[in-house]
PDB file of C-alpha atoms and ligand atoms in Angstrom:
ATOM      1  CA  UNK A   1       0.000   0.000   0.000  1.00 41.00           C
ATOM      2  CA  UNK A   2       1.428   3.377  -0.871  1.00 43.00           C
ATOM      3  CA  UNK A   3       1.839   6.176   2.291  1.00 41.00           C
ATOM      4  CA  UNK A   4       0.101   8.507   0.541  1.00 47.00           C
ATOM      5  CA  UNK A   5      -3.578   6.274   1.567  1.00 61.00           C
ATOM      6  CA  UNK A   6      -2.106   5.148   4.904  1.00 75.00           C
ATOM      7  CA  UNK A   7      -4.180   7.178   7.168  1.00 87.00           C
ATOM      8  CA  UNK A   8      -2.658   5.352  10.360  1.00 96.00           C
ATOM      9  CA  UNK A   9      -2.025   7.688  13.420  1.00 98.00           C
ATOM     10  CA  UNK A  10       1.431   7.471  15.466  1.00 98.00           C
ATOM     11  CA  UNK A  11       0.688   9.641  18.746  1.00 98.00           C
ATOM     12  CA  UNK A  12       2.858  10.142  21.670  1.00 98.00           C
ATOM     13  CA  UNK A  13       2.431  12.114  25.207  1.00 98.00           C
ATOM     14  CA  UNK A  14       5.289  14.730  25.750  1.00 98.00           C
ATOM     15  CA  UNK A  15       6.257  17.122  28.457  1.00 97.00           C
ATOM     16  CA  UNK A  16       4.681  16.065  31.584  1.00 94.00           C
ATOM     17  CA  UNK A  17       7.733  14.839  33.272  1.00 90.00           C
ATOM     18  CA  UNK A  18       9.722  17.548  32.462  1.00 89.00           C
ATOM     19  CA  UNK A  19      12.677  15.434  30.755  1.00 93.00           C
ATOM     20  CA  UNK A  20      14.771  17.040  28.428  1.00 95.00           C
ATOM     21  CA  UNK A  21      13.785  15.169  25.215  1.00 97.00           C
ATOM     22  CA  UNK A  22      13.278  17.745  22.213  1.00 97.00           C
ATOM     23  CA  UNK A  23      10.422  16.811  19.923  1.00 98.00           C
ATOM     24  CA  UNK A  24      12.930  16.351  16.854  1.00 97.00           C
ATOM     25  CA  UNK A  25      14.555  13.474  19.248  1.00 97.00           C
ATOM     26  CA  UNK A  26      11.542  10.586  18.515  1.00 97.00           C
ATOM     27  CA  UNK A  27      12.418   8.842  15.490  1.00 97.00           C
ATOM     28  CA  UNK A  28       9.384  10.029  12.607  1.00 97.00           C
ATOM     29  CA  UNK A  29       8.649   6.954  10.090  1.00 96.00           C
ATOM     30  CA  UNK A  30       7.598   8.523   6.674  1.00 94.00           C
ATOM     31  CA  UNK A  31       5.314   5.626   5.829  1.00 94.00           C
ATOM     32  CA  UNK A  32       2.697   6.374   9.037  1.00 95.00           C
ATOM     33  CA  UNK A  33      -0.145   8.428   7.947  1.00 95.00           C
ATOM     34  CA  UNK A  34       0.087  10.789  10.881  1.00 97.00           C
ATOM     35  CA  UNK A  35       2.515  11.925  13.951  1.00 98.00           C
ATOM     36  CA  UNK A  36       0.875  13.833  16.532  1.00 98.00           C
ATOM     37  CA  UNK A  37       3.094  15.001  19.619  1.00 98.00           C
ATOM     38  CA  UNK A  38       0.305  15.505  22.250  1.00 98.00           C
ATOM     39  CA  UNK A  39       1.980  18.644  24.481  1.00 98.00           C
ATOM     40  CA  UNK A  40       0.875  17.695  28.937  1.00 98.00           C
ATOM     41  CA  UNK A  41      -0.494  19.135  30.229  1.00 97.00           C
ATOM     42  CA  UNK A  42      -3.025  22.450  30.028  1.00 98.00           C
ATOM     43  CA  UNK A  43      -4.183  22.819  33.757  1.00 97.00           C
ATOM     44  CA  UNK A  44      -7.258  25.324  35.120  1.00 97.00           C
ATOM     45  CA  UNK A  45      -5.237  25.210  38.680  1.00 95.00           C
ATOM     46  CA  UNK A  46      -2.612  27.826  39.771  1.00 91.00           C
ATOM     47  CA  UNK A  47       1.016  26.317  39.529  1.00 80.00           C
ATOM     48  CA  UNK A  48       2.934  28.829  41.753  1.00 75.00           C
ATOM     49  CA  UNK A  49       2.260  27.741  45.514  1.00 71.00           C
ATOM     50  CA  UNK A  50       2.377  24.716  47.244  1.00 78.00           C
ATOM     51  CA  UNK A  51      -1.410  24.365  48.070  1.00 86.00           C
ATOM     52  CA  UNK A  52      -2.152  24.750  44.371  1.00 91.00           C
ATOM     53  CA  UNK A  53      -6.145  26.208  43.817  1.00 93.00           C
ATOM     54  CA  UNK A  54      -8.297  25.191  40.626  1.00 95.00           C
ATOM     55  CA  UNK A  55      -9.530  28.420  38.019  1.00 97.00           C
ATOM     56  CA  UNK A  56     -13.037  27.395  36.872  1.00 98.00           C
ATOM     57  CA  UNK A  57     -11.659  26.727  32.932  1.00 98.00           C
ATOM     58  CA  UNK A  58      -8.628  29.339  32.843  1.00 98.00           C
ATOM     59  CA  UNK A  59      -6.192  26.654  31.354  1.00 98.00           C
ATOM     60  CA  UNK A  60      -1.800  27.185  31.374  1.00 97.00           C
ATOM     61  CA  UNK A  61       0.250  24.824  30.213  1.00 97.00           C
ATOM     62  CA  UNK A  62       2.106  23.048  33.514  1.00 95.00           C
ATOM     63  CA  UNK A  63       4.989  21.795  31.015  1.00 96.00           C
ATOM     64  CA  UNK A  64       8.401  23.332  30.756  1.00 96.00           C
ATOM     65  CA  UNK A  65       7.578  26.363  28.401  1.00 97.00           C
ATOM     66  CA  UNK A  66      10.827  27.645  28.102  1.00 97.00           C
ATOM     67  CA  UNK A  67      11.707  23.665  26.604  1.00 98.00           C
ATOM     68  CA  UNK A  68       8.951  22.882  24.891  1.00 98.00           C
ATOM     69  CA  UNK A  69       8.071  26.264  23.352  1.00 98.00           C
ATOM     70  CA  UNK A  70       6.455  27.561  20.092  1.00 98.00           C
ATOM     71  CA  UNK A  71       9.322  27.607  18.359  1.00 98.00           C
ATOM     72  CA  UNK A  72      10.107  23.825  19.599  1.00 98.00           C
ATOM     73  CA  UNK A  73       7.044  23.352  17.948  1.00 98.00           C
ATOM     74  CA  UNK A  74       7.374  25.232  14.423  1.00 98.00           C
ATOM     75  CA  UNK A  75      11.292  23.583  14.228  1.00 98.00           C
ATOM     76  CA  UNK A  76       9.357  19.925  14.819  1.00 98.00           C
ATOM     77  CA  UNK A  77       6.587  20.847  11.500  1.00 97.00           C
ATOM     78  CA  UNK A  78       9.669  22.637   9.820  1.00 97.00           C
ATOM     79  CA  UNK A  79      11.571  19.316   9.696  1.00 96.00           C
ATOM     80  CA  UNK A  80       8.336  16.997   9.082  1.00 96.00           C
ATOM     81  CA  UNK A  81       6.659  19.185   6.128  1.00 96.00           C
ATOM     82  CA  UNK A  82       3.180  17.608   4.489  1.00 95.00           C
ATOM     83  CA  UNK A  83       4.059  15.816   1.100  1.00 90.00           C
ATOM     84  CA  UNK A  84       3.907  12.699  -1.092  1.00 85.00           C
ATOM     85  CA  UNK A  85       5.347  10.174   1.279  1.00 84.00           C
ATOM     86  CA  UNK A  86       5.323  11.787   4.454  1.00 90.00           C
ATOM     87  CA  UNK A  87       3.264  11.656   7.657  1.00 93.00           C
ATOM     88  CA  UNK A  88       1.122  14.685   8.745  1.00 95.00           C
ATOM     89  CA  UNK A  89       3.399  15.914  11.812  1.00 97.00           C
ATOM     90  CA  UNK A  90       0.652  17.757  14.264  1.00 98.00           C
ATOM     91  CA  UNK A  91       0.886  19.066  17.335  1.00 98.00           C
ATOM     92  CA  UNK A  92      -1.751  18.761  20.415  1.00 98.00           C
ATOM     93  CA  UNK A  93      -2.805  20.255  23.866  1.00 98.00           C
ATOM     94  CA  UNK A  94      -3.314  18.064  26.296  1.00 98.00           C
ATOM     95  CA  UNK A  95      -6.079  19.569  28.780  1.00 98.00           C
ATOM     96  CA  UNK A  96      -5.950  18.152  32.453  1.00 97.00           C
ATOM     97  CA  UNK A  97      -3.859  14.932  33.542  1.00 95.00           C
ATOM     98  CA  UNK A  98      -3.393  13.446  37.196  1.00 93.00           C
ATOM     99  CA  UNK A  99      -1.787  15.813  39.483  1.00 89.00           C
ATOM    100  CA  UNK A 100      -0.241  19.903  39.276  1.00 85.00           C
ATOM    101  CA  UNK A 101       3.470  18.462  39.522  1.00 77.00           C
ATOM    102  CA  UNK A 102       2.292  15.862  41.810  1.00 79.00           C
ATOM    103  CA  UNK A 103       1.251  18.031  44.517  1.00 81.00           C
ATOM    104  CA  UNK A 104      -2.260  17.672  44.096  1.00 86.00           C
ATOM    105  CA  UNK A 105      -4.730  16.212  41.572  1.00 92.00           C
ATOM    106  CA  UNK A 106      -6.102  17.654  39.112  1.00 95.00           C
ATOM    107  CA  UNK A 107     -10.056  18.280  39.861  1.00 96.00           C
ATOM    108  CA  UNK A 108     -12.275  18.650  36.850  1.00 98.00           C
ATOM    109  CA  UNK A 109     -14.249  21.458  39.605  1.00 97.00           C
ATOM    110  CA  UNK A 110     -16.135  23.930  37.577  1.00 98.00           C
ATOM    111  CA  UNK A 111     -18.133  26.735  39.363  1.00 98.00           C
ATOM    112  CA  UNK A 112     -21.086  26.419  36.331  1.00 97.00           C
ATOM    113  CA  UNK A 113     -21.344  25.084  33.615  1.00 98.00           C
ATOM    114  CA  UNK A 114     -21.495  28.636  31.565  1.00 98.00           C
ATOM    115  CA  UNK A 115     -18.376  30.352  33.279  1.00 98.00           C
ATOM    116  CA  UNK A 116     -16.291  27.494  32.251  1.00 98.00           C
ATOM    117  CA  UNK A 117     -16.772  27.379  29.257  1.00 98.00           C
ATOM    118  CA  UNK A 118     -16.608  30.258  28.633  1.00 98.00           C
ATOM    119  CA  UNK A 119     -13.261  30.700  30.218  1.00 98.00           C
ATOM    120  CA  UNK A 120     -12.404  27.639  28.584  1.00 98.00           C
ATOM    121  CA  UNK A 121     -13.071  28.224  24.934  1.00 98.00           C
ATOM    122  CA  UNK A 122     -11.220  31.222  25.530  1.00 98.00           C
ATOM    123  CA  UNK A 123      -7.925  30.366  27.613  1.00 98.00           C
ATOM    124  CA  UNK A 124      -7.402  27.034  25.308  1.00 98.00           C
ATOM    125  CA  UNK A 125      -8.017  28.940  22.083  1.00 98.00           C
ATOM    126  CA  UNK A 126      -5.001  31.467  23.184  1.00 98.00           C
ATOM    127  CA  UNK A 127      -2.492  28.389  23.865  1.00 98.00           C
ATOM    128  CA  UNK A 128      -3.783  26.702  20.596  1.00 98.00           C
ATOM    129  CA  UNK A 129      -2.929  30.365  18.461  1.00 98.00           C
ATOM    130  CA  UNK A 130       0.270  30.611  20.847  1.00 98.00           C
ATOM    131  CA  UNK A 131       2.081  27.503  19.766  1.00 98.00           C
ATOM    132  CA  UNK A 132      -0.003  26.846  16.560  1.00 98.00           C
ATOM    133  CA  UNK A 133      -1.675  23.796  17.856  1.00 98.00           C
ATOM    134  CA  UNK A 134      -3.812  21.616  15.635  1.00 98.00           C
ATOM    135  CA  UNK A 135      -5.907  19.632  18.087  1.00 98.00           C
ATOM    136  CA  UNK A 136      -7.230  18.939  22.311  1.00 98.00           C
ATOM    137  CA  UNK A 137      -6.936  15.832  23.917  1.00 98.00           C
ATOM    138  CA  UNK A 138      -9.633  15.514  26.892  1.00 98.00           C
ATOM    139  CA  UNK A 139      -7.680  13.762  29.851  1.00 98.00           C
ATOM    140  CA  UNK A 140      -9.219  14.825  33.227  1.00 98.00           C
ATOM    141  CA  UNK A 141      -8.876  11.750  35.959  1.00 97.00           C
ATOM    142  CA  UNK A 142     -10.391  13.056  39.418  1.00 97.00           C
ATOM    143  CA  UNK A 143     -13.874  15.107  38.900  1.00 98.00           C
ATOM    144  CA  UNK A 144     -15.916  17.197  41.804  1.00 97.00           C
ATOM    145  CA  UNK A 145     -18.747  16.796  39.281  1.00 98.00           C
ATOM    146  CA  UNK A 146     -21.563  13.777  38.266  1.00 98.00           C
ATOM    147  CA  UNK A 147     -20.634  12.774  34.270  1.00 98.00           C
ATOM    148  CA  UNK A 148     -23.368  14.799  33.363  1.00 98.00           C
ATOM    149  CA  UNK A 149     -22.329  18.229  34.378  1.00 98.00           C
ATOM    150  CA  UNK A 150     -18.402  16.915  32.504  1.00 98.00           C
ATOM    151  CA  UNK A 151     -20.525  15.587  29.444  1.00 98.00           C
ATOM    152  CA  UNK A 152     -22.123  19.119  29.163  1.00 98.00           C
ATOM    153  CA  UNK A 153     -19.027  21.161  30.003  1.00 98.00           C
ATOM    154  CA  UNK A 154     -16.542  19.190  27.747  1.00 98.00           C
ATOM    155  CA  UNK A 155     -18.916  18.544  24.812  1.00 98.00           C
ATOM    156  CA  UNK A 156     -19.505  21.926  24.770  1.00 98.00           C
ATOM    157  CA  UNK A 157     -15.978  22.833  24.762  1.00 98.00           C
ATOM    158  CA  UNK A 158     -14.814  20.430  21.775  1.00 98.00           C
ATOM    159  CA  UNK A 159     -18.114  21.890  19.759  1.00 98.00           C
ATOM    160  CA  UNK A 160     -16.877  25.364  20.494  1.00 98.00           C
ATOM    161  CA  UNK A 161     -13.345  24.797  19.274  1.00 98.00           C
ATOM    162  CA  UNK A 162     -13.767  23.009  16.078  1.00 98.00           C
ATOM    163  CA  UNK A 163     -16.544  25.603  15.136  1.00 98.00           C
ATOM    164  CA  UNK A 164     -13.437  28.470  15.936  1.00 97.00           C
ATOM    165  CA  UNK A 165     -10.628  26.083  13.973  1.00 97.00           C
ATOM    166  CA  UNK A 166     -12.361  23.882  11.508  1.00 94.00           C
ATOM    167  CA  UNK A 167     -10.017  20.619  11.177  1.00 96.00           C
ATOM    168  CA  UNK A 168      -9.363  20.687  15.080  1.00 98.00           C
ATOM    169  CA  UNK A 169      -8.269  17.017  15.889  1.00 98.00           C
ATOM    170  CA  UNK A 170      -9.939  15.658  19.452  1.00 98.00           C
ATOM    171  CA  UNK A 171      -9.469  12.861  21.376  1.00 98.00           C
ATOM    172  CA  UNK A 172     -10.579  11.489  25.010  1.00 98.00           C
ATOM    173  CA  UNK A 173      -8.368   9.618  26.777  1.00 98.00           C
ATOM    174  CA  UNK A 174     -10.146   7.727  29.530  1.00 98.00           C
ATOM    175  CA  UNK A 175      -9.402   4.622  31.610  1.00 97.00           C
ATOM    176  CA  UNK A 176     -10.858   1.987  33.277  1.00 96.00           C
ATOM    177  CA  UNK A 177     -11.150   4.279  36.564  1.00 96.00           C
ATOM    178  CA  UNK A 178     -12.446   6.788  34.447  1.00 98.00           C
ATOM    179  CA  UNK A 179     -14.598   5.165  31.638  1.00 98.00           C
ATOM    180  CA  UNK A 180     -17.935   6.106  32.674  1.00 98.00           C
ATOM    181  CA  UNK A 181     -17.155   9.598  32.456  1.00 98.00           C
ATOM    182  CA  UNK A 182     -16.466   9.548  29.115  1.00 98.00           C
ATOM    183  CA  UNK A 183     -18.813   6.395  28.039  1.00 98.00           C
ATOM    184  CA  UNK A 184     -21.277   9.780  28.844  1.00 98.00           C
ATOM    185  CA  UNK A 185     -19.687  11.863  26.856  1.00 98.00           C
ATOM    186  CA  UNK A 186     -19.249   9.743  23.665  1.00 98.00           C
ATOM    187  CA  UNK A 187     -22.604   9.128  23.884  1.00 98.00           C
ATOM    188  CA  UNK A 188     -23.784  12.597  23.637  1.00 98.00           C
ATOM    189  CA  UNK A 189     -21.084  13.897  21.621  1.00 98.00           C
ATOM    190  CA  UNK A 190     -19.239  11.504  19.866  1.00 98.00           C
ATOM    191  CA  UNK A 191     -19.560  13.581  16.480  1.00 98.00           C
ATOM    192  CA  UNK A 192     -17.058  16.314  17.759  1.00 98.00           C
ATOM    193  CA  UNK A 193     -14.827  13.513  18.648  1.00 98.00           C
ATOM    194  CA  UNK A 194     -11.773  12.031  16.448  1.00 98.00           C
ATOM    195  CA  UNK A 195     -10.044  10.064  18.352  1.00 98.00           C
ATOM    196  CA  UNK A 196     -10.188   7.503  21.293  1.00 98.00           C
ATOM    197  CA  UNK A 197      -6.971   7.456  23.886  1.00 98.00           C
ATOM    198  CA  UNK A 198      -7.785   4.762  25.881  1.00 98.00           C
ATOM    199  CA  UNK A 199      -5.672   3.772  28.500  1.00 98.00           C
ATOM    200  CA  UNK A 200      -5.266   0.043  28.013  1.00 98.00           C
ATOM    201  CA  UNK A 201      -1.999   0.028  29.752  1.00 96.00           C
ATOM    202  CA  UNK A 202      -3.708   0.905  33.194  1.00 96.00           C
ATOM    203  CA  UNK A 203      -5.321  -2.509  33.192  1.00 96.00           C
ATOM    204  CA  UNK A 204      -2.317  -3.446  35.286  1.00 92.00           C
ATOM    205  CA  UNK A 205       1.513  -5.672  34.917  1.00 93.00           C
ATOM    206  CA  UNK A 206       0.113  -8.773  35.107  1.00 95.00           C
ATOM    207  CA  UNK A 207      -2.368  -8.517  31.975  1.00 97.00           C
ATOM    208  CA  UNK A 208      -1.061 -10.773  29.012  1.00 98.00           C
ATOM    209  CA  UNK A 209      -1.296 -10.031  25.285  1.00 98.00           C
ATOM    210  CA  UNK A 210      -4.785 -11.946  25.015  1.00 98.00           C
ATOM    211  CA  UNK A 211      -6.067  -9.881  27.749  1.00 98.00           C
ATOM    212  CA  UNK A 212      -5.030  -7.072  25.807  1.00 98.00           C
ATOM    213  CA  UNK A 213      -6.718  -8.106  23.156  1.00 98.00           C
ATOM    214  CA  UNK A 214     -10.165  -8.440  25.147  1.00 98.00           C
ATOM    215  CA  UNK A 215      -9.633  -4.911  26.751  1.00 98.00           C
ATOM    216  CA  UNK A 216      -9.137  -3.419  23.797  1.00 98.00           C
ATOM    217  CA  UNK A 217     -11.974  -5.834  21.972  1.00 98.00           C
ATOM    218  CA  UNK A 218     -14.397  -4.279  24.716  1.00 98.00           C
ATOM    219  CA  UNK A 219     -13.869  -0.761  23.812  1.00 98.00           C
ATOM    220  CA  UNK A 220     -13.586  -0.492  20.287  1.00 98.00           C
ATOM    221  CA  UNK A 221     -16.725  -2.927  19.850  1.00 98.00           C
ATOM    222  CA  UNK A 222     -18.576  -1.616  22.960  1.00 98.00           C
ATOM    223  CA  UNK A 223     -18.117   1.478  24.658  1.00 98.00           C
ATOM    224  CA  UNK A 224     -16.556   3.188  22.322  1.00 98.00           C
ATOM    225  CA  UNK A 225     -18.295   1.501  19.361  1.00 98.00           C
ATOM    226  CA  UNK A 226     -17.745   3.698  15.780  1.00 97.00           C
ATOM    227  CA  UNK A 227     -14.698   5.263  17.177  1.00 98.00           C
ATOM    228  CA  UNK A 228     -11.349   5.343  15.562  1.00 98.00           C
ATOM    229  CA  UNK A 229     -10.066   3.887  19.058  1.00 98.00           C
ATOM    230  CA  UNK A 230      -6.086   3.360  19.459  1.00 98.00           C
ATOM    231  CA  UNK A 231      -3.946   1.249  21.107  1.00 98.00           C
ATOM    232  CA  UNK A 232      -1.821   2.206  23.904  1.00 98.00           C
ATOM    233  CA  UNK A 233       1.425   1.207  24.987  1.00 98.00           C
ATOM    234  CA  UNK A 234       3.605   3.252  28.074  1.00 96.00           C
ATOM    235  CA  UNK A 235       7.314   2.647  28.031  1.00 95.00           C
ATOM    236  CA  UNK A 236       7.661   3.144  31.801  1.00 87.00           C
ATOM    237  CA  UNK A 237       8.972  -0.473  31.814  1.00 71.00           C
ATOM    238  CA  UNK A 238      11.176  -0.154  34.621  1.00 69.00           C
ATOM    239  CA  UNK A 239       8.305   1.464  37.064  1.00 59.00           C
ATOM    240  CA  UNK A 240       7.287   0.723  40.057  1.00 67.00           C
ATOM    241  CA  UNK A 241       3.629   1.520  38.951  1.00 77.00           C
ATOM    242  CA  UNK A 242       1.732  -1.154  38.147  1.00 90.00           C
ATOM    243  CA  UNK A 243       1.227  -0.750  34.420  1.00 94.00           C
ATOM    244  CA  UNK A 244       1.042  -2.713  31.244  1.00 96.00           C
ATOM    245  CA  UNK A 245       4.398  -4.592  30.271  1.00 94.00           C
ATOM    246  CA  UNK A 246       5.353  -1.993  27.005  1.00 95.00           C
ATOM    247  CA  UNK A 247       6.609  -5.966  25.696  1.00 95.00           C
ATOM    248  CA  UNK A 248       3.354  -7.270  25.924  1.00 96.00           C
ATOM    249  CA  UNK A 249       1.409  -4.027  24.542  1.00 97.00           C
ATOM    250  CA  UNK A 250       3.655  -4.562  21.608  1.00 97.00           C
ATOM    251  CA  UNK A 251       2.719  -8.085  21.154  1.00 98.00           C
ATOM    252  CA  UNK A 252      -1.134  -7.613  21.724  1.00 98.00           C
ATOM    253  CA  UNK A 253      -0.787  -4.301  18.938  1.00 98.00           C
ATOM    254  CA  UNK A 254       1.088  -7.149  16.603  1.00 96.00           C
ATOM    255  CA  UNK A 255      -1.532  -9.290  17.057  1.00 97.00           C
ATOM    256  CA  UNK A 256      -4.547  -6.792  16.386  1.00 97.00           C
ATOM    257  CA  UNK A 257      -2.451  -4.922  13.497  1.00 90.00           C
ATOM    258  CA  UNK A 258      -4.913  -5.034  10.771  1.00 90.00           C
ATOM    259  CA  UNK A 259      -7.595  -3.182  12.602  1.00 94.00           C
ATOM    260  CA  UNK A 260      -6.223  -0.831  14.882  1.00 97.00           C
ATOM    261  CA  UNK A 261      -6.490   3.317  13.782  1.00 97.00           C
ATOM    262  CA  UNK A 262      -3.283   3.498  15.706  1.00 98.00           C
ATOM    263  CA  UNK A 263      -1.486   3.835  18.519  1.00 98.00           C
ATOM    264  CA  UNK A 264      -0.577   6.050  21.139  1.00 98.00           C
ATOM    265  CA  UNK A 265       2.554   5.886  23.446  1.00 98.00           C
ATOM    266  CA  UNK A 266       3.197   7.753  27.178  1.00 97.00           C
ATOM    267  CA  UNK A 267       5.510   9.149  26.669  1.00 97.00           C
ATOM    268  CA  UNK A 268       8.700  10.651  25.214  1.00 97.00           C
ATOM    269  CA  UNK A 269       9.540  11.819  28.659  1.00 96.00           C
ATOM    270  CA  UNK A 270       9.377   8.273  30.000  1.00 95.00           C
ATOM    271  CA  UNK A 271      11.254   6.448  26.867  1.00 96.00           C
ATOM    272  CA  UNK A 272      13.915   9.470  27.043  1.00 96.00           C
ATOM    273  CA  UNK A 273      14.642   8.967  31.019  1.00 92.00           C
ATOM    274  CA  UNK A 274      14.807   5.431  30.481  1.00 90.00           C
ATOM    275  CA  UNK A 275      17.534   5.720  27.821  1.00 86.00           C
ATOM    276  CA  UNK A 276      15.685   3.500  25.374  1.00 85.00           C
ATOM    277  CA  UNK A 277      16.470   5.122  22.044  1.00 92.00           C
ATOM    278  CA  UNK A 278      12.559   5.103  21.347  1.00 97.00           C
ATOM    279  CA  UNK A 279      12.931   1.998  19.859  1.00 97.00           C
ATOM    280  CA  UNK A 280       9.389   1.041  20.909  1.00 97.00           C
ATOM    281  CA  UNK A 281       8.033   4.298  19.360  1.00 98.00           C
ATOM    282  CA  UNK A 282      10.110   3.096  16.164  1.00 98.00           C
ATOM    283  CA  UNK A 283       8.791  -0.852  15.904  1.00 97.00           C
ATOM    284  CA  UNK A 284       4.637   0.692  16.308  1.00 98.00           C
ATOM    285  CA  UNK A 285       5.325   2.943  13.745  1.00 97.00           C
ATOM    286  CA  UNK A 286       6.822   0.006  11.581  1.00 96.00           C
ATOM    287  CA  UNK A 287       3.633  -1.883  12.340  1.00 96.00           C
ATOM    288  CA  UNK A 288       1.407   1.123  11.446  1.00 96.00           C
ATOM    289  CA  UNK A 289       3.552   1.508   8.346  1.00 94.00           C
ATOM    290  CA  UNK A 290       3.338  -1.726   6.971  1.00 82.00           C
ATOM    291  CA  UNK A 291      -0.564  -1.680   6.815  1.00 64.00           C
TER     292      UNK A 291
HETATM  293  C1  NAG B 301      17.290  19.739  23.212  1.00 91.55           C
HETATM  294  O1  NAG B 301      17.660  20.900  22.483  1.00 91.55           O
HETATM  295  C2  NAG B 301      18.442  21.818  23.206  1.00 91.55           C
HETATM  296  C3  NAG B 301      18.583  23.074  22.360  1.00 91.55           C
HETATM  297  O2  NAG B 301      19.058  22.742  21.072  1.00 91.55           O
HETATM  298  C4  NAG B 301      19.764  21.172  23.579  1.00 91.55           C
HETATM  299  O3  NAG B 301      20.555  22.071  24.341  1.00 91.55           O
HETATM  300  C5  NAG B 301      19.500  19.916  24.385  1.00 91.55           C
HETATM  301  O4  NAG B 301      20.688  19.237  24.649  1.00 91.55           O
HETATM  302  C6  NAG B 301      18.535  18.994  23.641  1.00 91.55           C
HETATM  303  N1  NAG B 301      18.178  17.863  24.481  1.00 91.55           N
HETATM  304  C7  NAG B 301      18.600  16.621  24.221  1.00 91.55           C
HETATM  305  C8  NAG B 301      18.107  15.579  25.167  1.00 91.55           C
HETATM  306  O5  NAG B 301      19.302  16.343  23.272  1.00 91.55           O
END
């Protein structure tokens, strides 16, 4: 199959643990359809004191911005331009995560559903002119609200920015802890989103490739049914959290090849500290390249 119809997405996490990998360090295989560096994390919480305080949809980025900046950003498209034979290199926001620098977690704790919106549509639309961004990934994991008042909030939020940038790419990146939260929100809104993050590597160290396979089976038949849902694989291999085996994420992805979207790694921050020379990043993207 030529590259030019391989519409297979490569996407990786970057930034949240404040390594010093440069985006132009992960290897970029011309034959995937698209690379998408997803920037972690955009916070509504105040970063500067210890008892950090949440700011009702008035997002910043918590990532090194003097690193990862939007130059960093331009230099990365510079060096990947759109063409015959090339991947479409893109650039996301992600909006939330688990914790402001591990001091506290991140709430999703709006004061109404109008003011945050509001504030919202209008802090993420600044970082997404700032650093030329071309899409949000949804990735809140602790909530103060029910799913409704988050299905409301967020679908209104992904409607709002693809009406301001048409060709916005979205995704939601839930997990099994999470899942019910967004199960709400693809249900309601599903047509404002691209892309499905799902967390299979949560499901723990001792799942095995077939497990993987069910997981995954579940989702992208189930809960998630009609979405492009990816695969996930997180190169923390040496960590003490209990996470998916990266090996056996690899295997189960091998095994489901064929009919997976993509696949989405966390993260360049964890494969650069780890001094593994992204060779897991580079054997998906031969898989999604070979389709
Ligand atoms: C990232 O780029 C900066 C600026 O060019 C450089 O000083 C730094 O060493 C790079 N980081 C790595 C891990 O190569």
């Amino acid at each position: 199959m030529s590259s030019s119809t391989n519409r297979r997405v490569f996407r990786e996490y970057v930034g949240a643990q404040q390594s010093a990998v440069n985006l132009t360090d992960v290897p970029v295989n011309p034959n995937v359809g698209e690379f998408h560096f997803i920037l972690s994390f955009a916070i509504d919480y105040t970063t500067s004191d210890s008892a950090p305080q949440p700011t009702n949809g008035n997002f910043s980025p918590s990532w090194n911005t003097r690193h990862h900046t939007p130059e960093a950003v331009a230099g990365f498209k510079r060096r990947h331009p759109d063409g015959p034979n090339k991947p479409k290199a893109r650039v996301m926001v992600s909006v939330g995560g688990d914790s402001v620098m591990e001091r506290a977690n991140v709430l999703f704790s709006p004061v109404d559903e109008d003011s945050w919106v509001r504030n919202a549509v209008e802090s993420l639309s600044a970082i997404i002119n700032d650093y030329n961004l071309d899409g949000v990934d949804i990735d809140y994991e602790h909530f103060r609200t029910d799913a409704a008042m988050f299905t409301r909030c967020i679908g209104r939020l992904l409607t709002e920015l693809k009406a301001r940038k048409p060709g916005l790419i979205t995704s939601i990146a839930p997990y099994s802890d999470t899942e019910s939260y967004y199960i709400s929100l693809w249900n309601e809104y599903k047509n404002v989103i691209d892309y499905v993050n799902y967390q299979f590597y949560a499901y723990g160290r001792d799942t095995t490739d077939q497990d993987y396979i069910r997981y995954y089976n579940t989702q992208a038949n189930g809960n998630f049914a009609g979405g492009s849902v990816l695969a996930a694989i997180n190169t923390n291999s040496q960590a003490v959290i209990n996470i998916v085996n990266p090996d056996v994420a690899l295997q189960a992805c091998s095994e489901l090849n064929q009919r997976l979207p993509g696949i989405f790694f966390w993260s360049a921050d964890a494969s650069h500290n780890q001094n593994q020379g992204f060779t897991y990043e580079a054997r998906a993207q031969q898989m999604l390249a070979n389709n």
